[in-house]
Amino acid sequence: NFSIFNLAAGSYGYYWWAFGNGTDNNYNVSSVRSYAVTKAMQSITPLLNGANSNLVVTYPQQINASFSGNNQTAVSISINTSVVNIGENYTVGAGIWLVNYSMPSNQNYSSFTTYLNLSVSKGNSEVNLALNGTEENITITQGDSILLNGTLIVGDLSGRVLLYNNGDLISNATIEVSNLTTFDSAGEFNITVRYEGSQNYSSSSKTYWINVT
């Protein structure tokens, strides 16, 4: 018997020959035969935020993609088509993402690919409204002029902030809106600031009332 160890994957041919035990030096030779060493499988366990499962987070919660197990070739992780650093924290925009974990093949090991799903929900935006510096309903006297001010507290800074007086748009800007308004008529006035929302943040609004006497 003859044993060979640690052969690389591939196809091999072999034959055997042997001398007899007489004095004529006769020997036998076999025909060439072949055998194949197949590539070994490699496998890892994909992880999102440390767990082997699909992940749901709310923007701007960070995520990290990593793996456990023994790899024989280099592991590459990508979110959709963007390659990320293994174990590094990232903020990913709202949406549905496919996280790909892959290892290429080499001479002795086959390639390996697996996936996890990442779902990022829109974050909650927040706005602030002040009527003449007061963050509540107020009462003023007919003919008074006061500053109406709305501010984006949480949200994408490029999103639009809108300021309304009884449903009429009186200011439209990013981050902060304001309007110096004179109330010539008595009555109740609905003042609303609204953030329109964005890819990553939902819309939000806040309303106070002005009682003009």
mmCIF file of N, CA and C in Angstrom, residues 91-211:
data_model
loop_
_atom_site.group_PDB
_atom_site.id
_atom_site.type_symbol
_atom_site.label_atom_id
_atom_site.label_comp_id
_atom_site.label_asym_id
_atom_site.label_seq_id
_atom_site.Cartn_x
_atom_site.Cartn_y
_atom_site.Cartn_z
ATOM 1 N N THR A 91 -24.012 54.333 8.713
ATOM 2 C CA THR A 91 -25.383 54.816 8.683
ATOM 3 C C THR A 91 -25.888 54.656 7.259
ATOM 4 N N VAL A 92 -26.939 53.871 7.107
ATOM 5 C CA VAL A 92 -27.481 53.542 5.791
ATOM 6 C C VAL A 92 -28.828 54.227 5.637
ATOM 7 N N GLY A 93 -29.078 54.787 4.452
ATOM 8 C CA GLY A 93 -30.325 55.500 4.205
ATOM 9 C C GLY A 93 -31.541 54.598 4.297
ATOM 10 N N ALA A 94 -32.697 55.211 4.501
ATOM 11 C CA ALA A 94 -33.939 54.453 4.600
ATOM 12 C C ALA A 94 -34.190 53.691 3.302
ATOM 13 N N GLY A 95 -34.653 52.457 3.436
ATOM 14 C CA GLY A 95 -34.929 51.627 2.268
ATOM 15 C C GLY A 95 -34.674 50.163 2.571
ATOM 16 N N ILE A 96 -34.775 49.337 1.541
ATOM 17 C CA ILE A 96 -34.539 47.898 1.648
ATOM 18 C C ILE A 96 -33.194 47.605 0.990
ATOM 19 N N TRP A 97 -32.318 46.934 1.711
ATOM 20 C CA TRP A 97 -30.954 46.692 1.249
ATOM 21 C C TRP A 97 -30.639 45.202 1.306
ATOM 22 N N LEU A 98 -29.827 44.757 0.351
ATOM 23 C CA LEU A 98 -29.353 43.377 0.324
ATOM 24 C C LEU A 98 -27.882 43.376 0.717
ATOM 25 N N VAL A 99 -27.561 42.642 1.785
ATOM 26 C CA VAL A 99 -26.181 42.557 2.264
ATOM 27 C C VAL A 99 -25.584 41.235 1.762
ATOM 28 N N ASN A 100 -24.555 41.345 0.948
ATOM 29 C CA ASN A 100 -23.937 40.188 0.297
ATOM 30 C C ASN A 100 -22.625 39.838 0.982
ATOM 31 N N TYR A 101 -22.466 38.567 1.333
ATOM 32 C CA TYR A 101 -21.237 38.049 1.921
ATOM 33 C C TYR A 101 -20.666 37.038 0.930
ATOM 34 N N SER A 102 -19.452 37.243 0.471
ATOM 35 C CA SER A 102 -18.923 36.334 -0.547
ATOM 36 C C SER A 102 -17.440 36.060 -0.309
ATOM 37 N N MET A 103 -17.033 34.866 -0.751
ATOM 38 C CA MET A 103 -15.637 34.449 -0.733
ATOM 39 C C MET A 103 -15.328 33.819 -2.087
ATOM 40 N N PRO A 104 -14.240 34.211 -2.731
ATOM 41 C CA PRO A 104 -13.914 33.604 -4.020
ATOM 42 C C PRO A 104 -13.331 32.208 -3.833
ATOM 43 N N SER A 105 -13.300 31.473 -4.908
ATOM 44 C CA SER A 105 -12.680 30.153 -4.875
ATOM 45 C C SER A 105 -11.171 30.278 -5.050
ATOM 46 N N ASN A 106 -10.459 29.228 -4.696
ATOM 47 C CA ASN A 106 -9.046 29.089 -5.055
ATOM 48 C C ASN A 106 -8.835 27.642 -5.507
ATOM 49 N N GLN A 107 -7.602 27.206 -5.590
ATOM 50 C CA GLN A 107 -7.361 25.872 -6.126
ATOM 51 C C GLN A 107 -8.039 24.784 -5.314
ATOM 52 N N ASN A 108 -8.112 24.976 -3.995
ATOM 53 C CA ASN A 108 -8.573 23.891 -3.130
ATOM 54 C C ASN A 108 -9.959 24.108 -2.524
ATOM 55 N N TYR A 109 -10.473 25.332 -2.588
ATOM 56 C CA TYR A 109 -11.754 25.619 -1.949
ATOM 57 C C TYR A 109 -12.702 26.276 -2.941
ATOM 58 N N SER A 110 -13.959 25.912 -2.856
ATOM 59 C CA SER A 110 -14.975 26.478 -3.736
ATOM 60 C C SER A 110 -15.390 27.863 -3.240
ATOM 61 N N SER A 111 -16.040 28.613 -4.100
ATOM 62 C CA SER A 111 -16.541 29.924 -3.716
ATOM 63 C C SER A 111 -17.766 29.779 -2.811
ATOM 64 N N PHE A 112 -18.113 30.872 -2.140
ATOM 65 C CA PHE A 112 -19.244 30.846 -1.204
ATOM 66 C C PHE A 112 -19.915 32.209 -1.223
ATOM 67 N N THR A 113 -21.249 32.206 -1.269
ATOM 68 C CA THR A 113 -22.018 33.445 -1.224
ATOM 69 C C THR A 113 -23.273 33.230 -0.393
ATOM 70 N N THR A 114 -23.576 34.225 0.445
ATOM 71 C CA THR A 114 -24.826 34.198 1.197
ATOM 72 C C THR A 114 -25.307 35.630 1.387
ATOM 73 N N TYR A 115 -26.538 35.781 1.870
ATOM 74 C CA TYR A 115 -27.145 37.108 1.956
ATOM 75 C C TYR A 115 -27.926 37.265 3.265
ATOM 76 N N LEU A 116 -28.062 38.520 3.676
ATOM 77 C CA LEU A 116 -29.031 38.912 4.696
ATOM 78 C C LEU A 116 -29.752 40.161 4.193
ATOM 79 N N ASN A 117 -30.970 40.349 4.653
ATOM 80 C CA ASN A 117 -31.742 41.529 4.272
ATOM 81 C C ASN A 117 -31.669 42.590 5.370
ATOM 82 N N LEU A 118 -31.526 43.836 4.937
ATOM 83 C CA LEU A 118 -31.475 44.978 5.852
ATOM 84 C C LEU A 118 -32.595 45.940 5.483
ATOM 85 N N SER A 119 -33.459 46.238 6.450
ATOM 86 C CA SER A 119 -34.551 47.182 6.234
ATOM 87 C C SER A 119 -34.361 48.384 7.159
ATOM 88 N N VAL A 120 -34.268 49.570 6.555
ATOM 89 C CA VAL A 120 -34.081 50.799 7.326
ATOM 90 C C VAL A 120 -35.337 51.655 7.184
ATOM 91 N N SER A 121 -36.045 51.839 8.276
ATOM 92 C CA SER A 121 -37.258 52.660 8.271
ATOM 93 C C SER A 121 -36.901 54.135 8.402
ATOM 94 N N LYS A 122 -37.803 54.984 7.919
ATOM 95 C CA LYS A 122 -37.588 56.424 8.070
ATOM 96 C C LYS A 122 -37.577 56.816 9.545
ATOM 97 N N GLY A 123 -36.702 57.750 9.879
ATOM 98 C CA GLY A 123 -36.661 58.270 11.239
ATOM 99 C C GLY A 123 -37.774 59.279 11.477
ATOM 100 N N ASN A 124 -38.074 59.525 12.728
ATOM 101 C CA ASN A 124 -39.091 60.513 13.091
ATOM 102 C C ASN A 124 -38.479 61.906 13.109
ATOM 103 N N SER A 125 -39.045 62.801 12.331
ATOM 104 C CA SER A 125 -38.572 64.185 12.342
ATOM 105 C C SER A 125 -39.229 64.950 13.494
ATOM 106 N N GLU A 126 -38.713 66.120 13.746
ATOM 107 C CA GLU A 126 -39.267 66.952 14.832
ATOM 108 C C GLU A 126 -39.107 68.416 14.456
ATOM 109 N N VAL A 127 -40.171 69.197 14.700
ATOM 110 C CA VAL A 127 -40.123 70.638 14.466
ATOM 111 C C VAL A 127 -40.512 71.369 15.738
ATOM 112 N N ASN A 128 -40.128 72.639 15.787
ATOM 113 C CA ASN A 128 -40.461 73.493 16.921
ATOM 114 C C ASN A 128 -41.178 74.744 16.397
ATOM 115 N N LEU A 129 -42.159 75.189 17.129
ATOM 116 C CA LEU A 129 -42.927 76.378 16.741
ATOM 117 C C LEU A 129 -42.972 77.351 17.907
ATOM 118 N N ALA A 130 -42.692 78.617 17.623
ATOM 119 C CA ALA A 130 -42.738 79.656 18.658
ATOM 120 C C ALA A 130 -43.560 80.835 18.148
ATOM 121 N N LEU A 131 -44.476 81.283 18.981
ATOM 122 C CA LEU A 131 -45.308 82.442 18.671
ATOM 123 C C LEU A 131 -44.847 83.599 19.554
ATOM 124 N N ASN A 132 -44.141 84.542 18.935
ATOM 125 C CA ASN A 132 -43.583 85.669 19.690
ATOM 126 C C ASN A 132 -42.687 85.179 20.822
ATOM 127 N N GLY A 133 -41.947 84.062 20.539
ATOM 128 C CA GLY A 133 -41.015 83.510 21.503
ATOM 129 C C GLY A 133 -41.632 82.533 22.480
ATOM 130 N N THR A 134 -42.938 82.286 22.366
ATOM 131 C CA THR A 134 -43.641 81.411 23.297
ATOM 132 C C THR A 134 -44.053 80.124 22.586
ATOM 133 N N GLU A 135 -43.761 78.992 23.200
ATOM 134 C CA GLU A 135 -44.080 77.704 22.591
ATOM 135 C C GLU A 135 -45.387 77.164 23.164
ATOM 136 N N GLU A 136 -46.463 77.908 22.937
ATOM 137 C CA GLU A 136 -47.795 77.509 23.369
ATOM 138 C C GLU A 136 -48.807 78.458 22.743
ATOM 139 N N ASN A 137 -50.090 78.160 22.955
ATOM 140 C CA ASN A 137 -51.129 79.071 22.483
ATOM 141 C C ASN A 137 -50.992 80.423 23.202
ATOM 142 N N ILE A 138 -51.319 81.501 22.474
ATOM 143 C CA ILE A 138 -51.188 82.830 23.096
ATOM 144 C C ILE A 138 -52.406 83.689 22.775
ATOM 145 N N THR A 139 -52.565 84.750 23.523
ATOM 146 C CA THR A 139 -53.593 85.761 23.271
ATOM 147 C C THR A 139 -52.906 87.099 23.069
ATOM 148 N N ILE A 140 -53.318 87.819 21.999
ATOM 149 C CA ILE A 140 -52.740 89.141 21.718
ATOM 150 C C ILE A 140 -53.878 90.120 21.454
ATOM 151 N N THR A 141 -53.499 91.375 21.305
ATOM 152 C CA THR A 141 -54.470 92.423 21.040
ATOM 153 C C THR A 141 -54.521 92.724 19.547
ATOM 154 N N GLN A 142 -55.710 92.979 19.052
ATOM 155 C CA GLN A 142 -55.878 93.301 17.638
ATOM 156 C C GLN A 142 -54.949 94.441 17.237
ATOM 157 N N GLY A 143 -54.248 94.250 16.115
ATOM 158 C CA GLY A 143 -53.292 95.243 15.631
ATOM 159 C C GLY A 143 -51.862 94.934 16.019
ATOM 160 N N ASP A 144 -51.663 93.960 16.899
ATOM 161 C CA ASP A 144 -50.292 93.595 17.301
ATOM 162 C C ASP A 144 -49.555 92.914 16.142
ATOM 163 N N SER A 145 -48.247 93.139 16.099
ATOM 164 C CA SER A 145 -47.357 92.433 15.164
ATOM 165 C C SER A 145 -46.442 91.527 15.972
ATOM 166 N N ILE A 146 -46.411 90.240 15.629
ATOM 167 C CA ILE A 146 -45.580 89.292 16.375
ATOM 168 C C ILE A 146 -44.785 88.425 15.398
ATOM 169 N N LEU A 147 -43.713 87.859 15.902
ATOM 170 C CA LEU A 147 -42.857 86.995 15.092
ATOM 171 C C LEU A 147 -43.324 85.546 15.226
ATOM 172 N N LEU A 148 -43.591 84.941 14.090
ATOM 173 C CA LEU A 148 -43.927 83.519 14.032
ATOM 174 C C LEU A 148 -42.695 82.781 13.534
ATOM 175 N N ASN A 149 -42.260 81.763 14.272
ATOM 176 C CA ASN A 149 -40.991 81.116 13.942
ATOM 177 C C ASN A 149 -41.100 79.601 14.040
ATOM 178 N N GLY A 150 -40.657 78.924 13.000
ATOM 179 C CA GLY A 150 -40.617 77.458 13.004
ATOM 180 C C GLY A 150 -39.202 76.986 12.735
ATOM 181 N N THR A 151 -38.788 75.922 13.423
ATOM 182 C CA THR A 151 -37.418 75.422 13.309
ATOM 183 C C THR A 151 -37.432 73.907 13.178
ATOM 184 N N LEU A 152 -36.578 73.408 12.299
ATOM 185 C CA LEU A 152 -36.391 71.971 12.173
ATOM 186 C C LEU A 152 -35.423 71.513 13.256
ATOM 187 N N ILE A 153 -35.867 70.588 14.090
ATOM 188 C CA ILE A 153 -35.039 70.065 15.171
ATOM 189 C C ILE A 153 -34.352 68.775 14.747
ATOM 190 N N VAL A 154 -35.125 67.853 14.163
ATOM 191 C CA VAL A 154 -34.589 66.573 13.690
ATOM 192 C C VAL A 154 -35.094 66.347 12.276
ATOM 193 N N GLY A 155 -34.166 66.117 11.351
ATOM 194 C CA GLY A 155 -34.533 65.864 9.964
ATOM 195 C C GLY A 155 -33.368 66.199 9.049
ATOM 196 N N ASP A 156 -33.516 65.890 7.761
ATOM 197 C CA ASP A 156 -32.498 66.242 6.790
ATOM 198 C C ASP A 156 -32.488 67.752 6.589
ATOM 199 N N LEU A 157 -31.319 68.366 6.688
ATOM 200 C CA LEU A 157 -31.228 69.820 6.641
ATOM 201 C C LEU A 157 -31.630 70.385 5.289
ATOM 202 N N SER A 158 -31.651 69.546 4.268
ATOM 203 C CA SER A 158 -32.048 70.030 2.945
ATOM 204 C C SER A 158 -33.561 69.998 2.740
ATOM 205 N N GLY A 159 -34.291 69.415 3.703
ATOM 206 C CA GLY A 159 -35.745 69.321 3.573
ATOM 207 C C GLY A 159 -36.416 70.670 3.766
ATOM 208 N N ARG A 160 -37.610 70.813 3.210
ATOM 209 C CA ARG A 160 -38.338 72.078 3.280
ATOM 210 C C ARG A 160 -39.163 72.169 4.562
ATOM 211 N N VAL A 161 -39.123 73.376 5.162
ATOM 212 C CA VAL A 161 -39.932 73.689 6.336
ATOM 213 C C VAL A 161 -40.925 74.769 5.917
ATOM 214 N N LEU A 162 -42.200 74.535 6.192
ATOM 215 C CA LEU A 162 -43.272 75.429 5.737
ATOM 216 C C LEU A 162 -44.003 76.011 6.941
ATOM 217 N N LEU A 163 -44.338 77.295 6.854
ATOM 218 C CA LEU A 163 -45.050 77.986 7.931
ATOM 219 C C LEU A 163 -46.379 78.495 7.388
ATOM 220 N N TYR A 164 -47.476 78.155 8.096
ATOM 221 C CA TYR A 164 -48.819 78.508 7.645
ATOM 222 C C TYR A 164 -49.531 79.368 8.687
ATOM 223 N N ASN A 165 -50.328 80.305 8.190
ATOM 224 C CA ASN A 165 -51.227 81.096 9.014
ATOM 225 C C ASN A 165 -52.638 80.840 8.509
ATOM 226 N N ASN A 166 -53.434 80.115 9.308
ATOM 227 C CA ASN A 166 -54.796 79.740 8.902
ATOM 228 C C ASN A 166 -54.826 79.071 7.536
ATOM 229 N N GLY A 167 -53.850 78.194 7.287
ATOM 230 C CA GLY A 167 -53.814 77.460 6.032
ATOM 231 C C GLY A 167 -53.115 78.157 4.896
ATOM 232 N N ASP A 168 -52.751 79.430 5.056
ATOM 233 C CA ASP A 168 -52.038 80.179 4.009
ATOM 234 C C ASP A 168 -50.536 80.086 4.261
ATOM 235 N N LEU A 169 -49.790 79.691 3.224
ATOM 236 C CA LEU A 169 -48.338 79.582 3.346
ATOM 237 C C LEU A 169 -47.721 80.972 3.435
ATOM 238 N N ILE A 170 -46.976 81.223 4.514
ATOM 239 C CA ILE A 170 -46.370 82.539 4.696
ATOM 240 C C ILE A 170 -44.840 82.496 4.735
ATOM 241 N N SER A 171 -44.253 81.300 4.778
ATOM 242 C CA SER A 171 -42.796 81.188 4.730
ATOM 243 C C SER A 171 -42.421 79.766 4.328
ATOM 244 N N ASN A 172 -41.368 79.660 3.526
ATOM 245 C CA ASN A 172 -40.934 78.371 2.997
ATOM 246 C C ASN A 172 -39.415 78.418 2.873
ATOM 247 N N ALA A 173 -38.710 77.568 3.654
ATOM 248 C CA ALA A 173 -37.248 77.595 3.639
ATOM 249 C C ALA A 173 -36.729 76.259 4.164
ATOM 250 N N THR A 174 -35.421 76.161 4.284
ATOM 251 C CA THR A 174 -34.814 74.998 4.936
ATOM 252 C C THR A 174 -34.394 75.389 6.346
ATOM 253 N N ILE A 175 -34.453 74.458 7.234
ATOM 254 C CA ILE A 175 -34.019 74.573 8.641
ATOM 255 C C ILE A 175 -34.916 75.494 9.463
ATOM 256 N N GLU A 176 -35.115 76.738 9.025
ATOM 257 C CA GLU A 176 -35.875 77.680 9.847
ATOM 258 C C GLU A 176 -36.732 78.582 8.977
ATOM 259 N N VAL A 177 -37.944 78.836 9.442
ATOM 260 C CA VAL A 177 -38.856 79.757 8.762
ATOM 261 C C VAL A 177 -39.364 80.770 9.777
ATOM 262 N N SER A 178 -39.635 81.984 9.312
ATOM 263 C CA SER A 178 -40.179 83.006 10.211
ATOM 264 C C SER A 178 -40.953 84.034 9.408
ATOM 265 N N ASN A 179 -41.841 84.718 10.111
ATOM 266 C CA ASN A 179 -42.627 85.772 9.474
ATOM 267 C C ASN A 179 -43.122 86.717 10.549
ATOM 268 N N LEU A 180 -42.892 88.014 10.334
ATOM 269 C CA LEU A 180 -43.419 89.037 11.233
ATOM 270 C C LEU A 180 -44.816 89.387 10.733
ATOM 271 N N THR A 181 -45.816 89.007 11.513
ATOM 272 C CA THR A 181 -47.197 89.087 11.054
ATOM 273 C C THR A 181 -47.983 90.071 11.915
ATOM 274 N N THR A 182 -48.761 90.930 11.247
ATOM 275 C CA THR A 182 -49.655 91.850 11.933
ATOM 276 C C THR A 182 -51.072 91.283 11.891
ATOM 277 N N PHE A 183 -51.703 91.194 13.038
ATOM 278 C CA PHE A 183 -53.054 90.649 13.143
ATOM 279 C C PHE A 183 -54.036 91.801 13.300
ATOM 280 N N ASP A 184 -54.651 92.192 12.164
ATOM 281 C CA ASP A 184 -55.551 93.346 12.142
ATOM 282 C C ASP A 184 -56.978 92.987 12.505
ATOM 283 N N SER A 185 -57.273 91.671 12.454
ATOM 284 C CA SER A 185 -58.650 91.248 12.717
ATOM 285 C C SER A 185 -58.711 90.413 13.992
ATOM 286 N N ALA A 186 -59.811 90.536 14.704
ATOM 287 C CA ALA A 186 -60.021 89.705 15.888
ATOM 288 C C ALA A 186 -60.421 88.295 15.449
ATOM 289 N N GLY A 187 -60.122 87.327 16.313
ATOM 290 C CA GLY A 187 -60.487 85.954 16.010
ATOM 291 C C GLY A 187 -59.407 84.986 16.437
ATOM 292 N N GLU A 188 -59.587 83.725 16.061
ATOM 293 C CA GLU A 188 -58.611 82.687 16.366
ATOM 294 C C GLU A 188 -57.874 82.301 15.087
ATOM 295 N N PHE A 189 -56.543 82.189 15.193
ATOM 296 C CA PHE A 189 -55.692 81.915 14.034
ATOM 297 C C PHE A 189 -54.843 80.669 14.312
ATOM 298 N N ASN A 190 -54.916 79.771 13.366
ATOM 299 C CA ASN A 190 -54.179 78.511 13.439
ATOM 300 C C ASN A 190 -52.806 78.728 12.809
ATOM 301 N N ILE A 191 -51.746 78.573 13.615
ATOM 302 C CA ILE A 191 -50.378 78.723 13.109
ATOM 303 C C ILE A 191 -49.722 77.340 13.132
ATOM 304 N N THR A 192 -49.255 76.895 11.976
ATOM 305 C CA THR A 192 -48.694 75.549 11.842
ATOM 306 C C THR A 192 -47.349 75.593 11.151
ATOM 307 N N VAL A 193 -46.395 74.862 11.686
ATOM 308 C CA VAL A 193 -45.125 74.638 10.996
ATOM 309 C C VAL A 193 -45.102 73.169 10.587
ATOM 310 N N ARG A 194 -44.650 72.920 9.360
ATOM 311 C CA ARG A 194 -44.660 71.560 8.828
ATOM 312 C C ARG A 194 -43.334 71.265 8.128
ATOM 313 N N TYR A 195 -42.779 70.109 8.454
ATOM 314 C CA TYR A 195 -41.604 69.592 7.740
ATOM 315 C C TYR A 195 -42.096 68.564 6.741
ATOM 316 N N GLU A 196 -41.699 68.712 5.487
ATOM 317 C CA GLU A 196 -42.239 67.886 4.412
ATOM 318 C C GLU A 196 -41.736 66.450 4.434
ATOM 319 N N GLY A 197 -40.671 66.201 5.155
ATOM 320 C CA GLY A 197 -40.083 64.867 5.152
ATOM 321 C C GLY A 197 -39.072 64.722 4.032
ATOM 322 N N SER A 198 -38.388 63.569 4.004
ATOM 323 C CA SER A 198 -37.326 63.326 3.028
ATOM 324 C C SER A 198 -37.190 61.826 2.841
ATOM 325 N N GLN A 199 -36.152 61.429 2.130
ATOM 326 C CA GLN A 199 -35.899 59.999 1.952
ATOM 327 C C GLN A 199 -35.705 59.302 3.291
ATOM 328 N N ASN A 200 -35.087 60.011 4.245
ATOM 329 C CA ASN A 200 -34.699 59.368 5.499
ATOM 330 C C ASN A 200 -35.577 59.721 6.690
ATOM 331 N N TYR A 201 -36.389 60.770 6.581
ATOM 332 C CA TYR A 201 -37.219 61.197 7.712
ATOM 333 C C TYR A 201 -38.670 61.370 7.277
ATOM 334 N N SER A 202 -39.574 60.991 8.163
ATOM 335 C CA SER A 202 -40.996 61.190 7.918
ATOM 336 C C SER A 202 -41.357 62.663 8.118
ATOM 337 N N SER A 203 -42.530 63.030 7.660
ATOM 338 C CA SER A 203 -42.985 64.405 7.848
ATOM 339 C C SER A 203 -43.468 64.605 9.284
ATOM 340 N N SER A 204 -43.536 65.868 9.710
ATOM 341 C CA SER A 204 -44.053 66.189 11.045
ATOM 342 C C SER A 204 -44.554 67.625 11.039
ATOM 343 N N SER A 205 -45.358 67.939 12.033
ATOM 344 C CA SER A 205 -45.894 69.301 12.129
ATOM 345 C C SER A 205 -46.212 69.628 13.572
ATOM 346 N N LYS A 206 -46.381 70.923 13.806
ATOM 347 C CA LYS A 206 -46.792 71.383 15.134
ATOM 348 C C LYS A 206 -47.686 72.603 14.946
ATOM 349 N N THR A 207 -48.735 72.679 15.765
ATOM 350 C CA THR A 207 -49.722 73.750 15.636
ATOM 351 C C THR A 207 -49.990 74.402 16.988
ATOM 352 N N TYR A 208 -50.045 75.743 16.976
ATOM 353 C CA TYR A 208 -50.533 76.509 18.111
ATOM 354 C C TYR A 208 -51.584 77.490 17.602
ATOM 355 N N TRP A 209 -52.337 78.040 18.556
ATOM 356 C CA TRP A 209 -53.398 78.984 18.215
ATOM 357 C C TRP A 209 -53.107 80.360 18.796
ATOM 358 N N ILE A 210 -53.481 81.375 17.997
ATOM 359 C CA ILE A 210 -53.394 82.768 18.459
ATOM 360 C C ILE A 210 -54.828 83.287 18.588
ATOM 361 N N ASN A 211 -55.151 83.747 19.790
ATOM 362 C CA ASN A 211 -56.459 84.379 20.048
ATOM 363 C C ASN A 211 -56.269 85.889 20.001
#
